[in-house]
Amino acid sequence: MVKSMLNQQTALDLTFQALADPGRRAMLERLSRGPAAVSELAQPLTMSLPAVLQHLNVLETAGLVTSQKTGRIRTCQIAGSGLSAAQAWLADRRAEWEARFDRLETYLNGLQEEDRNGCV
Amino acid sequence: MVKSMLNQQTALDLTFQALADPGRRAMLERLSRGPAAVSELAQPLTMSLPAVLQHLNVLETAGLVTSQKTGRIRTCQIAGSGLSAAQAWLADRRAEWEARFDRLETYLNGLQEEDRNGCV
DNA sequence: AAAACACATAAGTCAACACTTAACTATTGC
DNA sequence: GCAATAGTTAAGTGTTGACTTATGTGTTTT
């Protein structure tokens, strides 16, 4: 369990790191609209093919993309599950923050109420 | 409009980059439970104070945290809006992916139907 | 006023990233 | 079989990132 927690933290590192690059995000955007070959992913990007391969590797290591090769063509697809860990982390933080925000609001409303009742 | 789009991409870069570090995520986790002073953020982390300040700077530049100084104490708080851009991007990708997945499923069901009807 | 506190800035180091070009390997089409 | 295609691997380079220590600046406390 301890190990899985550490792994999870590392997984989040890899995920957010992977998402931090605009080229990689562009690749993910393309893949979210359907599978694509490596050269298809490379086409809109202004970089060499080896560079694209390296980015692809980052995405695969992060579990955001899977690929398999048939013949001389490697077909890549997005891995929906990879995105959800990142999404969940963000949602958790927002939820906690908003809960705090709501409590603060309630507290302030309480103060206002006391004020109206002449309590100092 | 072009400029704002570029800025937004840069903003996502900064956001995901900021989220990629476990120390910074720890700081955000702490801040999602309420405001904190710099040394309070630093306390659980095994690094020097200047390092924490640098991380804090990254978080502020990414718009994930705000802070103001009163006296000799700088109080930091999470900026909920900063997280939402990242959340939105992830949600968009997932939505597109899931829509495609659903269409595929529908298509496969259609094939199965045809099969049952003896169509080849 | 002196000491302690809470942060801030500077400068330097070491590793990780994002590329590049060059050379190589397996398919596929002719 | 030979050439073109699609991807792969290796090695090198410049930049950025994550720290560090040393030193400096206001602000309280005593």
Coordinates of C-alpha atoms (C1' of nucleotides) in Angstrom, one line a residue:
Chain A
M1 CA 0.0 0.0 0.0
V2 CA 2.9 2.3 0.8
K3 CA 4.5 1.3 -2.4
S4 CA 1.4 1.9 -4.4
M5 CA 1.1 5.4 -2.9
L6 CA 4.6 6.2 -3.9
N7 CA 4.0 4.8 -7.4
Q8 CA 0.9 6.8 -7.7
Q9 CA 2.8 10.0 -6.9
T10 CA 5.4 9.1 -9.5
A11 CA 2.6 8.3 -11.9
L12 CA 1.1 11.8 -11.3
D13 CA 4.6 13.3 -11.9
L14 CA 4.9 11.5 -15.2
T15 CA 1.4 12.4 -16.2
F16 CA 1.6 16.2 -15.5
Q17 CA 5.1 16.3 -16.9
A18 CA 3.8 14.7 -20.1
L19 CA 1.0 17.2 -20.3
A20 CA 3.3 20.2 -19.8
D21 CA 4.6 20.1 -23.3
P22 CA 2.5 21.8 -26.1
G23 CA 3.7 19.3 -28.7
R24 CA 2.6 16.3 -26.6
R25 CA -0.7 18.0 -25.8
A26 CA -1.2 18.5 -29.6
M27 CA -0.5 14.8 -30.1
L28 CA -3.1 13.9 -27.4
E29 CA -5.6 16.2 -29.0
R30 CA -5.1 14.5 -32.3
L31 CA -5.4 11.1 -30.7
S32 CA -8.5 12.0 -28.8
R33 CA -10.2 12.3 -32.2
G34 CA -9.0 8.8 -33.2
P35 CA -6.0 6.5 -33.7
A36 CA -3.1 7.7 -35.8
A37 CA 0.2 6.5 -37.2
V38 CA 3.5 8.1 -35.9
S39 CA 4.1 10.1 -39.1
E40 CA 0.5 11.3 -38.9
L41 CA 1.1 12.6 -35.4
A42 CA 4.4 14.2 -36.6
Q43 CA 2.9 15.9 -39.7
P44 CA 1.5 19.1 -38.0
L45 CA 4.5 19.4 -35.7
T46 CA 7.6 21.4 -36.7
M47 CA 10.2 19.0 -35.4
S48 CA 12.1 15.9 -36.6
L49 CA 10.6 12.4 -36.5
P50 CA 13.0 11.2 -33.8
A51 CA 11.8 14.1 -31.6
V52 CA 8.2 13.0 -32.1
L53 CA 9.2 9.5 -31.2
Q54 CA 10.7 10.7 -28.0
H55 CA 7.6 12.6 -27.1
L56 CA 5.5 9.6 -27.9
N57 CA 7.7 7.6 -25.5
V58 CA 7.0 10.1 -22.8
L59 CA 3.3 9.8 -23.4
E60 CA 3.5 6.0 -23.4
T61 CA 5.6 5.9 -20.2
A62 CA 3.0 8.2 -18.5
G63 CA 0.3 5.7 -19.6
L64 CA -1.5 8.3 -21.7
V65 CA -1.0 6.6 -25.0
T66 CA -0.7 3.0 -26.2
S67 CA 0.5 1.8 -29.5
Q68 CA 1.1 -1.3 -31.5
K69 CA 3.0 -2.0 -34.6
T70 CA 1.6 -3.9 -37.6
G71 CA 4.0 -4.2 -40.5
R72 CA 6.0 -1.1 -40.7
I73 CA 3.3 1.2 -39.3
R74 CA 2.8 1.9 -35.6
T75 CA -0.7 2.9 -34.7
C76 CA -1.2 5.0 -31.6
Q77 CA -4.2 5.6 -29.5
I78 CA -5.1 7.6 -26.5
A79 CA -5.6 5.8 -23.2
G80 CA -8.5 7.3 -21.4
S81 CA -7.6 5.8 -18.1
G82 CA -4.3 7.7 -18.0
L83 CA -6.1 11.1 -18.0
S84 CA -8.4 10.2 -15.2
A85 CA -5.8 10.1 -12.5
A86 CA -4.8 13.6 -13.3
Q87 CA -8.4 14.7 -13.5
A88 CA -9.1 13.1 -10.2
W89 CA -6.3 14.9 -8.4
L90 CA -7.4 18.2 -9.8
A91 CA -11.0 17.5 -8.8
D92 CA -10.0 16.6 -5.3
R93 CA -8.1 19.8 -4.8
R94 CA -10.9 21.9 -6.2
A95 CA -13.4 20.1 -4.0
E96 CA -11.5 20.7 -0.9
W97 CA -10.9 24.3 -1.8
E98 CA -14.6 24.9 -2.6
A99 CA -15.7 23.2 0.6
R100 CA -13.4 25.5 2.6
F101 CA -14.7 28.5 0.6
D102 CA -18.3 27.5 1.4
R103 CA -17.5 27.1 5.1
L104 CA -15.9 30.6 5.0
E105 CA -19.0 32.0 3.4
T106 CA -21.3 30.4 5.9
Y107 CA -19.1 31.8 8.7
L108 CA -19.2 35.3 7.2
N109 CA -23.0 35.1 6.8
G110 CA -23.1 34.1 10.5
L111 CA -21.1 37.2 11.4
Q112 CA -23.5 39.3 9.4
E113 CA -26.4 37.8 11.2
E114 CA -24.8 38.5 14.6
D115 CA -24.2 42.0 13.4
R116 CA -27.9 42.5 12.6
N117 CA -28.8 41.2 16.0
G118 CA -26.6 43.8 17.6
C119 CA -24.0 41.3 18.9
V120 CA -20.5 42.6 19.0
Chain B
M1 CA -7.6 36.5 -30.4
V2 CA -4.5 34.8 -31.9
K3 CA -2.5 36.2 -29.1
S4 CA -4.9 35.1 -26.4
M5 CA -4.8 31.6 -27.8
L6 CA -1.1 31.5 -27.7
N7 CA -1.2 32.8 -24.2
Q8 CA -3.7 30.2 -23.2
Q9 CA -1.3 27.5 -24.5
T10 CA 1.5 29.0 -22.5
A11 CA -0.8 29.2 -19.5
L12 CA -1.5 25.4 -19.8
D13 CA 2.3 24.8 -20.2
L14 CA 2.9 26.7 -16.9
T15 CA 0.0 25.0 -15.1
F16 CA 0.9 21.4 -16.0
Q17 CA 4.6 22.1 -15.5
A18 CA 3.8 23.5 -12.0
L19 CA 1.7 20.4 -11.3
A20 CA 4.4 18.0 -12.4
D21 CA 6.5 18.4 -9.2
P22 CA 5.5 16.4 -6.1
G23 CA 6.7 19.2 -3.8
R24 CA 4.6 21.8 -5.5
R25 CA 1.6 19.4 -5.5
A26 CA 2.2 18.9 -1.7
M27 CA 2.1 22.7 -1.3
L28 CA -1.2 22.9 -3.2
E29 CA -2.6 20.0 -1.2
R30 CA -1.8 21.9 2.0
L31 CA -3.2 25.2 0.6
S32 CA -6.4 23.5 -0.5
R33 CA -7.1 23.0 3.2
G34 CA -6.6 26.6 4.0
P35 CA -4.1 29.6 3.7
A36 CA -0.6 29.1 5.1
A37 CA 2.6 31.1 5.7
V38 CA 5.7 30.2 3.7
S39 CA 7.5 28.5 6.5
E40 CA 4.3 26.5 7.2
L41 CA 4.4 25.2 3.6
A42 CA 8.1 24.5 3.9
Q43 CA 7.8 22.6 7.2
P44 CA 6.8 19.1 5.8
L45 CA 9.2 19.4 2.8
T46 CA 12.8 18.3 3.0
M47 CA 14.4 21.2 1.3
S48 CA 15.8 24.6 2.0
L49 CA 13.6 27.7 2.3
P50 CA 14.9 29.3 -0.8
A51 CA 13.9 26.1 -2.7
V52 CA 10.4 26.4 -1.3
L53 CA 10.3 30.1 -2.4
Q54 CA 11.3 29.1 -5.9
H55 CA 8.5 26.5 -6.0
L56 CA 6.1 29.1 -4.7
N57 CA 7.1 31.4 -7.5
V58 CA 6.4 28.7 -10.1
L59 CA 3.0 28.2 -8.6
E60 CA 2.2 31.9 -8.5
T61 CA 3.4 32.4 -12.1
A62 CA 1.2 29.6 -13.1
G63 CA -1.7 31.4 -11.4
L64 CA -2.3 28.5 -9.0
V65 CA -1.5 30.4 -5.9
T66 CA -1.7 34.0 -4.7
S67 CA 0.0 35.5 -1.7
Q68 CA 0.3 38.7 0.2
K69 CA 2.7 39.9 2.8
T70 CA 1.7 41.5 6.1
G71 CA 4.5 42.4 8.3
R72 CA 7.2 39.8 8.0
I73 CA 4.8 37.0 7.1
R74 CA 3.7 36.0 3.6
T75 CA 0.3 34.3 3.6
C76 CA -0.4 32.0 0.6
Q77 CA -3.7 30.7 -0.7
I78 CA -4.8 28.5 -3.5
A79 CA -6.4 30.1 -6.6
G80 CA -9.2 27.8 -7.6
S81 CA -9.5 29.4 -11.0
G82 CA -6.0 28.3 -11.9
L83 CA -6.9 24.7 -11.6
S84 CA -10.0 24.9 -13.8
A85 CA -8.1 25.6 -17.1
A86 CA -6.2 22.3 -16.6
Q87 CA -9.3 20.5 -15.5
A88 CA -11.2 21.8 -18.6
W89 CA -8.5 20.7 -21.0
L90 CA -8.5 17.2 -19.5
A91 CA -12.3 17.0 -19.5
D92 CA -12.3 18.0 -23.2
R93 CA -9.9 15.3 -24.2
R94 CA -11.8 12.7 -22.2
A95 CA -15.1 13.8 -23.7
E96 CA -13.8 13.6 -27.2
W97 CA -12.3 10.2 -26.6
E98 CA -15.4 8.9 -24.9
A99 CA -17.6 10.1 -27.7
R100 CA -15.4 8.3 -30.2
F101 CA -15.5 5.2 -28.0
D102 CA -19.3 5.4 -28.0
R103 CA -19.5 5.8 -31.7
L104 CA -17.2 2.8 -32.1
E105 CA -19.4 0.7 -29.8
T106 CA -22.5 1.7 -31.7
Y107 CA -20.8 0.7 -34.9
L108 CA -19.7 -2.6 -33.6
N109 CA -23.2 -3.3 -32.3
G110 CA -24.5 -2.4 -35.8
L111 CA -22.1 -5.0 -37.2
Q112 CA -23.3 -7.6 -34.8
E113 CA -26.9 -6.8 -35.8
E114 CA -26.1 -7.2 -39.4
D115 CA -24.4 -10.5 -38.6
R116 CA -27.5 -11.7 -36.8
N117 CA -29.5 -10.8 -39.9
G118 CA -27.2 -12.8 -42.1
C119 CA -25.8 -9.9 -43.9
V120 CA -22.1 -10.4 -45.0
Chain C
dA1 C1' 19.2 48.9 20.6
dA2 C1' 20.2 44.0 20.0
dA3 C1' 18.8 39.5 18.9
dA4 C1' 15.6 36.5 16.8
dC5 C1' 12.4 35.7 13.0
dA6 C1' 10.5 35.2 8.4
dC7 C1' 11.5 35.7 4.2
dA8 C1' 14.3 37.3 -0.1
dT9 C1' 18.0 37.5 -3.5
dA10 C1' 22.3 36.0 -5.7
dA11 C1' 25.2 32.9 -7.6
dG12 C1' 26.7 28.5 -8.6
dT13 C1' 26.2 23.3 -9.5
dC14 C1' 24.4 19.1 -11.4
dA15 C1' 20.9 16.5 -13.7
dA16 C1' 17.1 16.3 -16.8
dC17 C1' 14.8 18.0 -21.3
dA18 C1' 14.1 18.9 -25.9
dC19 C1' 15.9 18.8 -29.5
dT20 C1' 19.3 17.7 -33.6
dT21 C1' 21.9 14.8 -37.3
dA22 C1' 23.5 10.5 -38.8
dA23 C1' 23.2 5.9 -39.4
dC24 C1' 20.3 1.6 -39.2
dT25 C1' 16.3 -1.9 -39.5
dA26 C1' 12.4 -3.8 -41.0
dT27 C1' 8.2 -3.6 -44.6
dT28 C1' 6.1 -2.9 -48.9
dG29 C1' 5.6 -1.8 -53.8
dC30 C1' 7.4 -2.2 -58.4
Chain D
dG1 C1' 16.0 -7.6 -55.9
dC2 C1' 16.0 -2.6 -55.4
dA3 C1' 14.1 1.4 -54.0
dA4 C1' 11.0 3.8 -51.3
dT5 C1' 8.6 4.0 -46.9
dA6 C1' 8.0 4.1 -41.8
dG7 C1' 10.0 3.9 -38.0
dT8 C1' 14.1 3.2 -34.7
dT9 C1' 18.5 3.9 -32.2
dA10 C1' 22.6 6.4 -30.9
dA11 C1' 25.1 10.2 -29.7
dG12 C1' 25.8 15.0 -29.2
dT13 C1' 24.3 19.9 -27.8
dG14 C1' 22.2 23.8 -25.7
dT15 C1' 18.7 25.0 -22.4
dT16 C1' 16.0 24.7 -18.4
dG17 C1' 15.0 22.9 -13.7
dA18 C1' 15.8 21.9 -9.0
dC19 C1' 18.3 22.4 -5.8
dT20 C1' 22.4 24.3 -2.7
dT21 C1' 25.0 27.9 0.4
dA22 C1' 25.9 32.5 1.6
dT23 C1' 24.3 36.8 2.4
dG24 C1' 20.8 40.6 2.8
dT25 C1' 16.3 43.1 4.3
dG26 C1' 12.6 44.3 6.8
dT27 C1' 9.8 43.1 11.4
dT28 C1' 8.9 41.8 15.8
dT29 C1' 10.3 40.7 20.5
dT30 C1' 12.9 41.5 24.6

